[in-house]
Amino acid sequence: MERASQLQQEIKQRKPFRSKKQEAALGILRTADVIHRRGEALMAPHGITSQQYNVLRILRGAEPEGLPTLEIGHRLVEQTPGITRLLDRLEKKQWVKRWRCPEDRRQVLCRISKAGLALLERMQADVDRSEEESLQNFSQNEIQALIDMLDRARKA
Amino acid sequence: MERASQLQQEIKQRKPFRSKKQEAALGILRTADVIHRRGEALMAPHGITSQQYNVLRILRGAEPEGLPTLEIGHRLVEQTPGITRLLDRLEKKQWVKRWRCPEDRRQVLCRISKAGLALLERMQADVDRSEEESLQNFSQNEIQALIDMLDRARKA
DNA sequence: TCTTTTTACTTGACTAGTCATCTATTGTAG
DNA sequence: CTACAATAGATGACTAGTCAAGTAAAAAGA
């Protein structure tokens, strides 16, 4: 007579999972949700969402040339329309600048602004700390095993 | 000279991660995204989203009494306004019924309809198969280790 | 060179999730 | 019993992500 798993309790499910793989998959989804919420909670006081923060970080990494809209989208795994409007909001808040690329007028190049860089600077310490705290009590071996398993799951 | 990790390549990042924990945390987020997309792709042909499907499954588990609105929300970890509107859409599609609870007129009780049950029935086989395929090539030991680590990460 | 295709977005219409606010009840303390 | 607090939801306003179309510019083909 097994005890109900922790996840099973969390979602108040009566029946046990049909399989361990199913439980693990749901565990990944719920854990991602928790990590995501922690991230949002950290960002909110700065008036930015985690996705906007990710875009700014990508753009900082692409300084000083900047990047075309869709290239940012590819790095975020997001579909086009979303990234366009996300950039609209970042531009409205003056954290990014956009202009038509003169060499290829279909593209719109994006660069992070001074204000955007300053924002990232202000958030840096908080973010660094928080990104690790979810896996605080894990050994190096465990972390590596986790990384490897997740890589395999994504490839499947 | 280490090779760039797989995840680092996936997101086309130049700099290596500041820490393995950070890489693992991002790995969880990206893997969840992949699993989620596979789920949506499976649901879409049936005219339902994965979140709507989850609600229907919760309601099936609560037959024949049904559940009040917020209780469904708690099991989904979702905030109130979202679940209310999600149920609006499910009701419009005739997959759930809702009515005021006579004992406590603040509550709105929800039950899955016959059509909703039939839908779940039709989807069952596909869903069962898909929920396991992301972790197809994992041993029982690996799966258990993964589940345990994810549990710990959520508790942290 | 002129037409066709492809590429890079943009716009419109949804689903979804969040916060803040508001309403209807119920529960509770005087 | 009545005023006040707590609970269950609904509504409005955003951010975000998805698909389906539409536009403009560049690239390819005849």
XYZ file of C-alpha atoms in Angstrom, chain A:
156
model
C 0.000 0.000 0.000
C 2.036 2.944 -1.275
C 1.608 6.379 0.128
C 0.307 8.970 -2.270
C 3.176 10.777 -3.999
C 3.903 14.358 -3.163
C 2.714 15.612 -6.512
C -0.449 13.615 -6.203
C -1.143 15.414 -2.949
C -0.337 18.784 -4.436
C -2.999 18.418 -7.075
C -5.410 16.684 -4.719
C -5.805 13.800 -7.063
C -7.535 10.718 -5.794
C -6.304 8.181 -8.244
C -2.597 7.467 -8.461
C -0.882 8.309 -11.727
C -1.286 5.766 -14.453
C 2.476 5.665 -14.827
C 5.649 7.051 -13.337
C 6.506 8.670 -16.636
C 3.252 10.516 -16.547
C 3.971 11.667 -13.014
C 7.429 12.855 -14.007
C 6.111 14.760 -17.007
C 3.525 16.506 -14.865
C 6.249 17.174 -12.314
C 8.283 19.003 -14.943
C 5.293 21.145 -15.852
C 4.486 22.016 -12.243
C 8.090 22.703 -11.339
C 8.486 24.994 -14.326
C 5.372 26.809 -13.156
C 6.858 27.306 -9.703
C 10.173 28.548 -11.067
C 8.358 30.827 -13.462
C 6.262 32.323 -10.684
C 9.339 32.951 -8.575
C 10.860 34.737 -11.528
C 7.811 36.907 -12.101
C 7.671 37.817 -8.434
C 11.242 38.999 -8.678
C 10.673 41.030 -11.834
C 7.371 42.646 -10.944
C 8.797 45.262 -8.545
C 10.940 46.521 -11.420
C 7.925 46.953 -13.662
C 8.992 44.236 -16.063
C 7.850 40.705 -16.872
C 10.201 37.756 -17.083
C 9.708 37.472 -20.808
C 10.496 41.155 -21.305
C 13.545 40.662 -19.144
C 14.662 37.758 -21.314
C 14.379 39.894 -24.409
C 16.431 42.660 -22.838
C 19.078 40.166 -21.859
C 19.235 38.800 -25.377
C 19.565 42.326 -26.724
C 22.303 43.163 -24.271
C 24.160 40.115 -25.542
C 23.746 41.406 -29.081
C 25.228 44.821 -28.399
C 26.197 46.955 -30.121
C 24.808 45.654 -33.436
C 21.307 44.783 -32.283
C 19.118 42.026 -33.701
C 16.222 41.772 -36.151
C 12.823 41.057 -34.607
C 12.460 37.428 -35.606
C 15.936 36.470 -34.494
C 14.920 37.472 -30.982
C 11.823 35.365 -31.369
C 13.851 32.330 -32.408
C 16.014 32.571 -29.333
C 12.913 32.721 -27.166
C 11.190 29.862 -29.020
C 8.256 32.182 -29.448
C 6.067 32.619 -32.523
C 6.359 35.831 -34.433
C 3.273 37.830 -33.525
C 4.053 37.586 -29.842
C 7.555 38.912 -30.120
C 6.488 41.846 -32.288
C 4.012 43.050 -29.695
C 6.364 42.335 -26.843
C 8.871 44.640 -28.508
C 6.120 47.226 -28.967
C 5.709 47.309 -25.208
C 9.434 47.454 -24.541
C 9.785 50.295 -27.003
C 6.918 52.186 -25.391
C 8.723 51.901 -22.070
C 11.881 53.201 -23.779
C 13.931 50.119 -23.007
C 14.564 49.299 -26.668
C 14.971 51.238 -29.899
C 13.854 49.948 -33.283
C 14.524 51.057 -36.819
C 14.259 49.699 -40.345
C 17.410 47.994 -41.486
C 18.758 49.984 -44.455
C 20.414 46.971 -46.126
C 17.271 44.861 -45.950
C 14.228 47.016 -45.528
C 12.060 44.038 -44.512
C 13.896 43.717 -41.247
C 13.424 45.786 -38.155
C 16.529 46.008 -36.035
C 16.252 46.213 -32.258
C 18.759 47.495 -29.759
C 18.592 47.832 -26.033
C 18.617 51.443 -24.828
C 20.731 53.018 -22.104
C 17.726 52.879 -19.814
C 17.327 49.198 -20.631
C 20.940 48.461 -19.810
C 20.626 50.374 -16.561
C 17.554 48.343 -15.655
C 19.379 45.064 -16.233
C 22.228 46.395 -14.146
C 19.903 47.167 -11.252
C 18.301 43.725 -11.406
C 21.442 41.691 -11.894
C 22.183 40.796 -8.285
C 18.606 39.785 -7.461
C 18.298 37.673 -10.577
C 21.602 35.879 -10.099
C 20.646 34.927 -6.607
C 17.155 33.806 -7.455
C 18.086 31.715 -10.476
C 20.013 29.349 -8.296
C 17.870 29.168 -5.216
C 15.344 26.698 -6.589
C 18.105 24.124 -6.823
C 19.882 25.202 -3.695
C 20.259 21.852 -2.005
C 21.380 19.860 -4.995
C 24.805 18.314 -5.403
C 26.862 18.907 -8.523
C 26.203 15.340 -9.614
C 22.481 15.698 -9.213
C 22.424 18.924 -11.152
C 24.347 17.367 -13.994
C 22.068 14.326 -14.035
C 19.048 16.615 -14.090
C 20.439 18.677 -16.963
C 21.184 15.541 -18.966
C 17.760 14.036 -18.439
C 16.026 17.247 -19.430
C 18.152 17.443 -22.576
C 17.075 13.939 -23.505
C 13.433 14.671 -22.793
C 13.477 17.666 -25.107
C 15.064 15.689 -27.896
C 12.597 12.803 -27.694
